[in-house]
CSV table of C-alpha atoms in Angstrom, one decimal:
chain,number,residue,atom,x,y,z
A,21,UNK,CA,20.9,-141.7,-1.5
A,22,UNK,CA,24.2,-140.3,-1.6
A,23,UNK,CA,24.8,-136.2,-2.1
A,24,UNK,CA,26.8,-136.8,-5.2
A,25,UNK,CA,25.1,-134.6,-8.1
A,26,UNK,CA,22.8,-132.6,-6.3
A,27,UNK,CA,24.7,-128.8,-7.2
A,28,UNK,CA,25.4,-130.1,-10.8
A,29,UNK,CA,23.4,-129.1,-14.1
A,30,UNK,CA,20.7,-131.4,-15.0
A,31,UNK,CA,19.4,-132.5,-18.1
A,32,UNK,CA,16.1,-134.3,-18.2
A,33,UNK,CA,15.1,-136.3,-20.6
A,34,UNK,CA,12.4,-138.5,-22.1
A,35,UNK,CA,13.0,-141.8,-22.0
A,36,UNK,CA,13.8,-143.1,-25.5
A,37,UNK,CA,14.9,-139.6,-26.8
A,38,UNK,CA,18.7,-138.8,-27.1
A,39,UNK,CA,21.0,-137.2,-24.8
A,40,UNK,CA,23.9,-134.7,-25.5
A,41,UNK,CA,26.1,-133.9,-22.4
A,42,UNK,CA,28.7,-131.0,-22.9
A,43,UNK,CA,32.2,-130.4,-21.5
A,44,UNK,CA,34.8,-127.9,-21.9
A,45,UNK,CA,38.3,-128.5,-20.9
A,46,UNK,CA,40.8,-125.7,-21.0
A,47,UNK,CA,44.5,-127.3,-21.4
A,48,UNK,CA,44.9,-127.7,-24.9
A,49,UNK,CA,48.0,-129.8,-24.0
A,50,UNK,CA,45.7,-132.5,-22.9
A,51,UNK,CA,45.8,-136.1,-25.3
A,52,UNK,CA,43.2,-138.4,-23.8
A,53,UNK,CA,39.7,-137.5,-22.4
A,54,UNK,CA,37.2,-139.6,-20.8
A,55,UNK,CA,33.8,-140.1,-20.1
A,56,UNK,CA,32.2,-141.7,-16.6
A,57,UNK,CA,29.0,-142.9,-15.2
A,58,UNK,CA,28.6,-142.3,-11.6
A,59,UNK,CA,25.2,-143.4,-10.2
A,60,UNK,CA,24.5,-142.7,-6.4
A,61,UNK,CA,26.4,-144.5,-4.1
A,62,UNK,CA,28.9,-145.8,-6.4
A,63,UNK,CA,32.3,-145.4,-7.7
A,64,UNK,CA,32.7,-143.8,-11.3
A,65,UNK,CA,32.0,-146.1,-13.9
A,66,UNK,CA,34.4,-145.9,-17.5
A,67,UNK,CA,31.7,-145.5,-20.5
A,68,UNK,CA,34.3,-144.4,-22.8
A,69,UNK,CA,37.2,-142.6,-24.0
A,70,UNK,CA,38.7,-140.5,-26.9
A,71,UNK,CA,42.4,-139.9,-28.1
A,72,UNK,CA,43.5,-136.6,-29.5
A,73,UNK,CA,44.2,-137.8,-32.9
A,74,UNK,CA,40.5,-138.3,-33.6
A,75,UNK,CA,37.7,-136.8,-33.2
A,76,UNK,CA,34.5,-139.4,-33.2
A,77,UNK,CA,34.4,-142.4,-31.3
A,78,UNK,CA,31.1,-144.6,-30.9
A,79,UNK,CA,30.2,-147.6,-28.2
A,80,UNK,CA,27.2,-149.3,-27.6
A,81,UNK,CA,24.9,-146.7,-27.7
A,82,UNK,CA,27.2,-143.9,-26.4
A,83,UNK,CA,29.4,-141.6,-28.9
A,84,UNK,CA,31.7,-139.0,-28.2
A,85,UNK,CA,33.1,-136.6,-30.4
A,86,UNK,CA,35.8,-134.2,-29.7
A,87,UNK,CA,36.5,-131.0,-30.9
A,88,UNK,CA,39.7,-129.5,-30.4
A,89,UNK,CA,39.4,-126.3,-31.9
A,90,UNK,CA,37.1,-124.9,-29.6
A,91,UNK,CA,38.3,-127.5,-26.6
A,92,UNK,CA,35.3,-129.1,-26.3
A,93,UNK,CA,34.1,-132.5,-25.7
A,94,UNK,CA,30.1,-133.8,-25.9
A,95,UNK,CA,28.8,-137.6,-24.7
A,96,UNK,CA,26.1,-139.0,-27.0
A,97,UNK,CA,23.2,-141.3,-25.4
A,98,UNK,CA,21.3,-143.0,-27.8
A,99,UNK,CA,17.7,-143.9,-27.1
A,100,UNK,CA,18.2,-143.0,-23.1
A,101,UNK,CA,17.2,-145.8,-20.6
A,102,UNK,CA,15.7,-145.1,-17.2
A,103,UNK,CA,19.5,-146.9,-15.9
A,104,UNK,CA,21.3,-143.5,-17.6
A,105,UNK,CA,19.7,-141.9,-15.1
A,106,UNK,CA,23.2,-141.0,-13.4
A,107,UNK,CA,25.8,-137.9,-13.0
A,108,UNK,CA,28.1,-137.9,-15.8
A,109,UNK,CA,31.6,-136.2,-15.8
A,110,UNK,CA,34.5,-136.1,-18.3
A,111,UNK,CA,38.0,-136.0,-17.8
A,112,UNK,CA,41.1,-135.3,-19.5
A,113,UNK,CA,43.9,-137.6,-18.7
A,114,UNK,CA,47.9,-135.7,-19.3
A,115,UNK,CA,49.8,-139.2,-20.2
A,116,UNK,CA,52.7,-136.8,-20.0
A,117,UNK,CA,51.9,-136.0,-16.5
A,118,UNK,CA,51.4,-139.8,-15.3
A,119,UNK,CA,48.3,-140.5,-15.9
A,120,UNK,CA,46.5,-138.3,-14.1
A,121,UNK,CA,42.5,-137.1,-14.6
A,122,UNK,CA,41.4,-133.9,-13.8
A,123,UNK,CA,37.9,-134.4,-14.1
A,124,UNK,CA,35.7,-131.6,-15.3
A,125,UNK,CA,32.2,-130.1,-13.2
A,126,UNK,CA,29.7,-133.0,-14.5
A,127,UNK,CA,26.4,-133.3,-15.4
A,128,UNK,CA,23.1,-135.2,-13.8
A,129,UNK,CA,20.8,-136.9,-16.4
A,130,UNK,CA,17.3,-137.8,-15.4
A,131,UNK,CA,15.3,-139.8,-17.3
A,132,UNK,CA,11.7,-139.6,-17.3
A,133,UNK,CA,9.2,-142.7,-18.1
B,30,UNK,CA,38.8,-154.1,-16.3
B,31,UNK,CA,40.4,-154.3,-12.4
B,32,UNK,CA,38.1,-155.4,-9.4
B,33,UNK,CA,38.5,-152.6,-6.7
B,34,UNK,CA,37.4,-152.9,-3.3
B,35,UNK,CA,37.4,-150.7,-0.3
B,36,UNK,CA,37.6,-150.5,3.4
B,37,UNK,CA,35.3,-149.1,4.8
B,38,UNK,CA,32.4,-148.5,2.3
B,39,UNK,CA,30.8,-145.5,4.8
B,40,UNK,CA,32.1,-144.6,8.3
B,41,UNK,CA,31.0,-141.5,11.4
B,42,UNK,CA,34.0,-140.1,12.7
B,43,UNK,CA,34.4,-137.3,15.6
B,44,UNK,CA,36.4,-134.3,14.8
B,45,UNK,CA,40.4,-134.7,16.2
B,46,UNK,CA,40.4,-138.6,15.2
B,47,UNK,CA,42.4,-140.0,12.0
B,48,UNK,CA,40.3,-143.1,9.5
B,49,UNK,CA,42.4,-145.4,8.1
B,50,UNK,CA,41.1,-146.4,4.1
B,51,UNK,CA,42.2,-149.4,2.9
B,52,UNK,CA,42.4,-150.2,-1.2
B,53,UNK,CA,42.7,-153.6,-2.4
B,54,UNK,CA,42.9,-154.5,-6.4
B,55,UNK,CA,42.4,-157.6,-8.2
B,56,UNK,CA,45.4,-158.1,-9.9
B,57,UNK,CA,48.8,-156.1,-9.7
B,58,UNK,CA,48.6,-152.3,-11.4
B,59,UNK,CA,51.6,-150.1,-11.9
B,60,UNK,CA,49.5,-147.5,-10.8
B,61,UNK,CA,47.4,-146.0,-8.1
B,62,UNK,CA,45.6,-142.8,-7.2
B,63,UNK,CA,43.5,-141.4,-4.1
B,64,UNK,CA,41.0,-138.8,-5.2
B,65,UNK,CA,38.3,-136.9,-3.1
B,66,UNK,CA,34.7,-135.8,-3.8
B,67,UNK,CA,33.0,-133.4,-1.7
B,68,UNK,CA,29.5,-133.4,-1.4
B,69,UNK,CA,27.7,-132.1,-4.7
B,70,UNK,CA,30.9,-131.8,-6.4
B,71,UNK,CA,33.3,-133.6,-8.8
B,72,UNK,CA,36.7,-135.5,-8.0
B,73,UNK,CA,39.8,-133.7,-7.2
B,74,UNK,CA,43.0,-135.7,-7.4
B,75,UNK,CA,44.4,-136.0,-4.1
B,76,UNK,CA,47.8,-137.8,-4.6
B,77,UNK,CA,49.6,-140.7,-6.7
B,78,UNK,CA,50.3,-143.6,-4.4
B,79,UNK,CA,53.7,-145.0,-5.6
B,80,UNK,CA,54.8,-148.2,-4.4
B,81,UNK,CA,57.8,-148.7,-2.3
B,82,UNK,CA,58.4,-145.1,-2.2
B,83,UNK,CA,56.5,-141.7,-0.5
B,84,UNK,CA,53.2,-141.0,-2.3
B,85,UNK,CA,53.5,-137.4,-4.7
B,86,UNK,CA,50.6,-135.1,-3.3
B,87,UNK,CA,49.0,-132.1,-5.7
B,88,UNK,CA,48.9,-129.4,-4.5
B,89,UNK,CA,46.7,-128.2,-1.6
B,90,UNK,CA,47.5,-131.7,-0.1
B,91,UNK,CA,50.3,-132.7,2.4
B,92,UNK,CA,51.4,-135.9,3.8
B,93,UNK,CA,50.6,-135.2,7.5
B,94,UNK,CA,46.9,-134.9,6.5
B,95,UNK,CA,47.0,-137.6,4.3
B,96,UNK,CA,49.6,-140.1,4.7
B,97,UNK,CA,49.5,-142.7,1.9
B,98,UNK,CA,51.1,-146.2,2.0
B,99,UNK,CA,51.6,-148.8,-0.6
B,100,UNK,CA,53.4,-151.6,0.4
B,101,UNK,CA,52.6,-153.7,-2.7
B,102,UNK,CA,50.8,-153.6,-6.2
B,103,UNK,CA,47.4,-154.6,-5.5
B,104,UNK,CA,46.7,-152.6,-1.8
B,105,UNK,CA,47.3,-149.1,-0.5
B,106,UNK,CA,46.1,-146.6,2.4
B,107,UNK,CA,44.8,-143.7,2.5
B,108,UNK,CA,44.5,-142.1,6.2
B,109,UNK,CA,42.5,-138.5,6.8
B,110,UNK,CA,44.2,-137.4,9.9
B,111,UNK,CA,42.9,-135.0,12.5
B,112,UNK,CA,39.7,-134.9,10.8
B,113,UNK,CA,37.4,-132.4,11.1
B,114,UNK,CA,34.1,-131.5,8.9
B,115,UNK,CA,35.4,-130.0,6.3
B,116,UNK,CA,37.2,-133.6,5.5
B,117,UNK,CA,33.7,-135.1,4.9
B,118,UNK,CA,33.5,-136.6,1.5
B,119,UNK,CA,33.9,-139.4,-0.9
B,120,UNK,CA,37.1,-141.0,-1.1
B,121,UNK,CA,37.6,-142.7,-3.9
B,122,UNK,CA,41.0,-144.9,-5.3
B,123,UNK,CA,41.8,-145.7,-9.2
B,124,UNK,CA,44.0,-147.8,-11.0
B,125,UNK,CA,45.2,-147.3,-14.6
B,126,UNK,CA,44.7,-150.7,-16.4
B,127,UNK,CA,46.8,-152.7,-19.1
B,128,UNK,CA,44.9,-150.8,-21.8
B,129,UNK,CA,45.2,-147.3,-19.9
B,130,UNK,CA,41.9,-146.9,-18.4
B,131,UNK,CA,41.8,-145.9,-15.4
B,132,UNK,CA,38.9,-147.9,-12.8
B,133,UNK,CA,37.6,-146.6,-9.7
B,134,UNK,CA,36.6,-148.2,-6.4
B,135,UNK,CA,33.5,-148.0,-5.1
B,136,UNK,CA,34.1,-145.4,-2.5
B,137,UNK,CA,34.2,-144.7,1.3
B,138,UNK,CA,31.8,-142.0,2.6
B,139,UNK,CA,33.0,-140.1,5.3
B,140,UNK,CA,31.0,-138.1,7.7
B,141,UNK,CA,32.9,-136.3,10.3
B,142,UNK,CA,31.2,-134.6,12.9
Protein backbone atom coordinates (compact mmCIF):
# COMPACT_ATOMS: atom_id res chain seq x y z
CA UNK A 1 0.00 0.00 0.00
CA UNK A 2 0.77 3.51 -0.50
CA UNK A 3 2.32 5.78 2.61
CA UNK A 4 -0.59 8.16 2.45
CA UNK A 5 -2.21 8.28 6.10
CA UNK A 6 0.17 6.59 8.11
CA UNK A 7 1.23 10.02 10.55
CA UNK A 8 -2.46 11.06 10.54
CA UNK A 9 -5.02 10.64 13.49
CA UNK A 10 -7.04 7.62 13.35
CA UNK A 11 -10.39 6.83 14.29
CA UNK A 12 -11.52 3.30 14.56
CA UNK A 13 -14.65 2.29 14.36
CA UNK A 14 -17.12 -0.57 14.48
CA UNK A 15 -18.59 -1.38 11.59
CA UNK A 16 -22.23 -0.23 11.49
CA UNK A 17 -21.74 2.48 14.21
CA UNK A 18 -21.34 6.19 13.20
CA UNK A 19 -18.39 8.21 12.48
CA UNK A 20 -17.64 11.92 13.28
CA UNK A 21 -14.41 13.33 11.65
CA UNK A 22 -13.42 16.93 12.87
CA UNK A 23 -11.66 19.80 11.15
CA UNK A 24 -10.70 23.23 12.09
CA UNK A 25 -9.84 25.76 9.52
CA UNK A 26 -8.53 29.11 10.56
CA UNK A 27 -9.43 31.83 7.63
CA UNK A 28 -12.60 32.98 8.46
CA UNK A 29 -12.58 34.59 4.97
CA UNK A 30 -13.03 31.16 3.52
CA UNK A 31 -16.91 30.50 1.58
CA UNK A 32 -16.72 26.90 0.41
CA UNK A 33 -15.33 23.81 2.29
CA UNK A 34 -15.05 20.36 1.22
CA UNK A 35 -14.90 16.95 2.20
CA UNK A 36 -12.63 14.01 0.34
CA UNK A 37 -12.13 10.37 0.40
CA UNK A 38 -8.67 9.26 -0.37
CA UNK A 39 -8.18 5.47 -0.13
CA UNK A 40 -4.56 4.04 -0.67
CA UNK A 41 -3.23 4.39 -3.92
CA UNK A 42 -5.70 6.67 -5.21
CA UNK A 43 -6.45 10.15 -6.01
CA UNK A 44 -8.84 12.17 -3.57
CA UNK A 45 -12.32 11.32 -4.02
CA UNK A 46 -15.22 14.45 -3.65
CA UNK A 47 -17.84 13.11 -0.92
CA UNK A 48 -19.21 16.45 -0.38
CA UNK A 49 -19.27 20.08 0.14
CA UNK A 50 -20.73 22.98 2.08
CA UNK A 51 -21.32 26.76 1.36
CA UNK A 52 -20.91 29.42 3.89
CA UNK A 53 -24.40 30.45 3.98
CA UNK A 54 -25.51 27.23 5.55
CA UNK A 55 -24.65 25.27 7.96
CA UNK A 56 -26.02 21.42 7.49
CA UNK A 57 -25.81 19.64 4.38
CA UNK A 58 -26.65 15.78 4.16
CA UNK A 59 -25.71 13.08 1.17
CA UNK A 60 -26.12 9.54 1.04
CA UNK A 61 -25.17 8.63 4.18
CA UNK A 62 -22.61 11.39 4.86
CA UNK A 63 -23.55 14.94 6.52
CA UNK A 64 -21.56 17.79 7.22
CA UNK A 65 -22.32 20.54 9.29
CA UNK A 66 -20.45 23.74 9.63
CA UNK A 67 -19.99 25.91 12.29
CA UNK A 68 -18.63 29.21 11.67
CA UNK A 69 -18.47 30.64 14.89
CA UNK A 70 -15.95 28.54 16.22
CA UNK A 71 -14.43 27.77 12.47
CA UNK A 72 -15.05 24.33 12.56
CA UNK A 73 -16.23 21.85 10.25
CA UNK A 74 -17.24 17.86 11.12
CA UNK A 75 -18.08 14.90 8.35
CA UNK A 76 -20.90 12.54 9.47
CA UNK A 77 -20.76 8.66 8.40
CA UNK A 78 -23.79 7.00 8.92
CA UNK A 79 -23.78 3.21 9.60
CA UNK A 80 -19.78 2.99 8.60
CA UNK A 81 -18.98 0.30 5.93
CA UNK A 82 -15.77 -1.65 5.78
CA UNK A 83 -15.16 0.62 2.09
CA UNK A 84 -15.00 3.99 4.52
CA UNK A 85 -12.13 2.54 5.61
CA UNK A 86 -9.97 5.53 4.00
CA UNK A 87 -8.04 8.97 5.02
CA UNK A 88 -10.41 11.75 5.00
CA UNK A 89 -9.41 15.47 4.69
CA UNK A 90 -11.38 18.71 4.35
CA UNK A 91 -10.66 21.64 2.54
CA UNK A 92 -11.70 25.09 2.26
CA UNK A 93 -11.90 26.46 -1.25
CA UNK A 94 -11.24 30.88 -1.44
CA UNK A 95 -13.51 31.36 -4.74
CA UNK A 96 -12.14 34.79 -4.31
CA UNK A 97 -8.69 33.50 -4.68
CA UNK A 98 -9.37 31.19 -7.82
CA UNK A 99 -10.47 28.37 -6.74
CA UNK A 100 -8.00 27.15 -4.77
CA UNK A 101 -8.03 24.27 -1.73
CA UNK A 102 -5.94 24.40 1.04
CA UNK A 103 -6.60 21.24 2.41
CA UNK A 104 -6.58 20.70 6.15
CA UNK A 105 -4.20 17.65 8.17
CA UNK A 106 -6.86 14.69 7.66
CA UNK A 107 -8.00 11.98 9.29
CA UNK A 108 -7.64 7.84 8.82
CA UNK A 109 -10.86 5.82 9.52
CA UNK A 110 -10.60 2.22 10.10
CA UNK A 111 -13.38 0.13 10.22
CA UNK A 112 -13.47 -2.98 12.10
CA UNK A 113 -15.75 -6.13 11.20
CA UNK B 1 -17.73 14.74 -12.77
CA UNK B 2 -14.35 15.04 -15.13
CA UNK B 3 -12.38 11.68 -16.03
CA UNK B 4 -8.60 12.50 -15.08
CA UNK B 5 -5.87 10.47 -16.14
CA UNK B 6 -2.11 10.54 -15.50
CA UNK B 7 1.20 9.74 -16.82
CA UNK B 8 2.91 7.92 -15.23
CA UNK B 9 0.88 6.32 -12.37
CA UNK B 10 4.41 5.43 -10.26
CA UNK B 11 7.97 6.02 -11.45
CA UNK B 12 12.08 5.45 -9.69
CA UNK B 13 14.12 8.21 -10.53
CA UNK B 14 17.95 8.90 -9.66
CA UNK B 15 18.78 12.05 -7.96
CA UNK B 16 20.03 15.04 -10.71
CA UNK B 17 17.37 13.79 -13.42
CA UNK B 18 14.01 15.80 -14.15
CA UNK B 19 10.28 13.42 -14.69
CA UNK B 20 8.03 14.74 -16.94
CA UNK B 21 3.98 14.31 -15.58
CA UNK B 22 1.59 14.34 -18.05
CA UNK B 23 -2.44 15.34 -17.16
CA UNK B 24 -5.05 14.58 -19.53
CA UNK B 25 -8.96 15.48 -18.87
CA UNK B 26 -12.03 14.27 -20.31
CA UNK B 27 -13.58 17.16 -21.46
CA UNK B 28 -12.26 20.94 -21.60
CA UNK B 29 -11.97 22.70 -17.91
CA UNK B 30 -11.22 26.34 -17.42
CA UNK B 31 -9.18 25.28 -14.70
CA UNK B 32 -6.22 23.27 -13.56
CA UNK B 33 -4.01 22.71 -10.51
CA UNK B 34 -0.79 20.64 -9.62
CA UNK B 35 -0.69 19.76 -6.03
CA UNK B 36 1.90 17.55 -4.01
CA UNK B 37 1.58 15.09 -1.14
CA UNK B 38 4.46 13.99 0.73
CA UNK B 39 4.56 10.86 2.34
CA UNK B 40 2.11 10.64 5.52
CA UNK B 41 0.91 14.09 4.87
CA UNK B 42 -1.86 16.03 3.23
CA UNK B 43 -1.86 18.07 -0.19
CA UNK B 44 -0.12 21.27 -0.65
CA UNK B 45 -1.03 23.34 -3.62
CA UNK B 46 1.82 23.53 -5.86
CA UNK B 47 0.75 25.93 -8.73
CA UNK B 48 -2.41 26.90 -11.01
CA UNK B 49 -1.66 25.78 -14.51
CA UNK B 50 -3.18 28.48 -16.75
CA UNK B 51 -3.55 27.85 -20.32
CA UNK B 52 -1.72 29.74 -22.91
CA UNK B 53 0.08 31.62 -20.39
CA UNK B 54 3.04 30.83 -17.52
CA UNK B 55 1.61 28.74 -14.64
CA UNK B 56 1.20 31.08 -11.05
CA UNK B 57 3.34 29.09 -8.39
CA UNK B 58 2.49 29.57 -4.38
CA UNK B 59 4.80 30.25 -2.62
CA UNK B 60 7.78 28.02 -1.77
CA UNK B 61 7.58 26.89 -5.44
CA UNK B 62 9.48 28.27 -8.59
CA UNK B 63 9.27 27.55 -12.12
CA UNK B 64 12.83 26.13 -12.63
CA UNK B 65 11.79 23.30 -10.23
CA UNK B 66 8.64 22.95 -11.55
CA UNK B 67 7.90 24.05 -14.93
CA UNK B 68 4.26 23.75 -15.85
CA UNK B 69 2.83 23.67 -19.39
CA UNK B 70 -0.67 23.82 -20.69
CA UNK B 71 -1.00 24.00 -24.14
CA UNK B 72 -4.77 23.25 -24.19
CA UNK B 73 -7.90 22.70 -22.01
CA UNK B 74 -7.97 19.18 -21.36
CA UNK B 75 -3.75 18.33 -20.89
CA UNK B 76 -0.99 19.88 -18.87
CA UNK B 77 2.72 19.01 -17.45
CA UNK B 78 4.01 18.99 -14.60
CA UNK B 79 8.01 18.36 -14.66
CA UNK B 80 10.13 17.91 -11.05
CA UNK B 81 13.50 18.98 -12.25
CA UNK B 82 16.81 18.11 -10.74
CA UNK B 83 15.15 15.81 -8.38
CA UNK B 84 16.44 14.76 -5.46
CA UNK B 85 14.75 12.78 -2.35
CA UNK B 86 13.18 15.21 -0.78
CA UNK B 87 10.94 15.60 -4.17
CA UNK B 88 9.48 12.10 -3.44
CA UNK B 89 5.82 12.22 -3.20
CA UNK B 90 2.37 12.14 -4.71
CA UNK B 91 1.65 14.31 -7.40
CA UNK B 92 -1.55 14.85 -7.96
CA UNK B 93 -3.58 17.33 -10.76
CA UNK B 94 -7.41 18.77 -10.24
CA UNK B 95 -9.77 20.39 -12.30
CA UNK B 96 -12.75 22.57 -11.07
CA UNK B 97 -15.91 21.25 -12.82
CA UNK B 98 -19.12 23.07 -14.34
CA UNK B 99 -20.73 22.87 -10.86
CA UNK B 100 -17.38 24.01 -9.05
CA UNK B 101 -16.04 20.86 -7.72
CA UNK B 102 -12.91 20.38 -8.06
CA UNK B 103 -11.77 16.40 -9.18
CA UNK B 104 -8.46 14.89 -8.74
CA UNK B 105 -6.42 12.44 -10.82
CA UNK B 106 -5.36 9.46 -9.60
CA UNK B 107 -1.83 10.30 -8.92
CA UNK B 108 1.89 9.72 -9.88
CA UNK B 109 4.19 8.26 -7.06
CA UNK B 110 7.48 9.39 -7.26
CA UNK B 111 10.40 7.73 -5.57
CA UNK B 112 13.70 9.44 -6.14
CA UNK B 113 16.64 7.92 -4.95
Amino acid sequence: GESVGLHLPTLSVQEGDNSIINCAYSNSASDYFIWYKQESGKGPQFIIDIRSNMDKRQGQRVTVLLNKTVKHLSLQIAATQPGDSAVYFCAENGQAAGNKLTFGGGTRVLVKP
Amino acid sequence: SAVISQKPSRDICQRGTSLTIQCQVDSQVTMMFWYRQQPGQSLTLIATANQGSEATYESGFVIDKFPISRPNLTFSTLTVSNMSPEDSSIYLCSVVGASNEQFFGPGTRLTVL
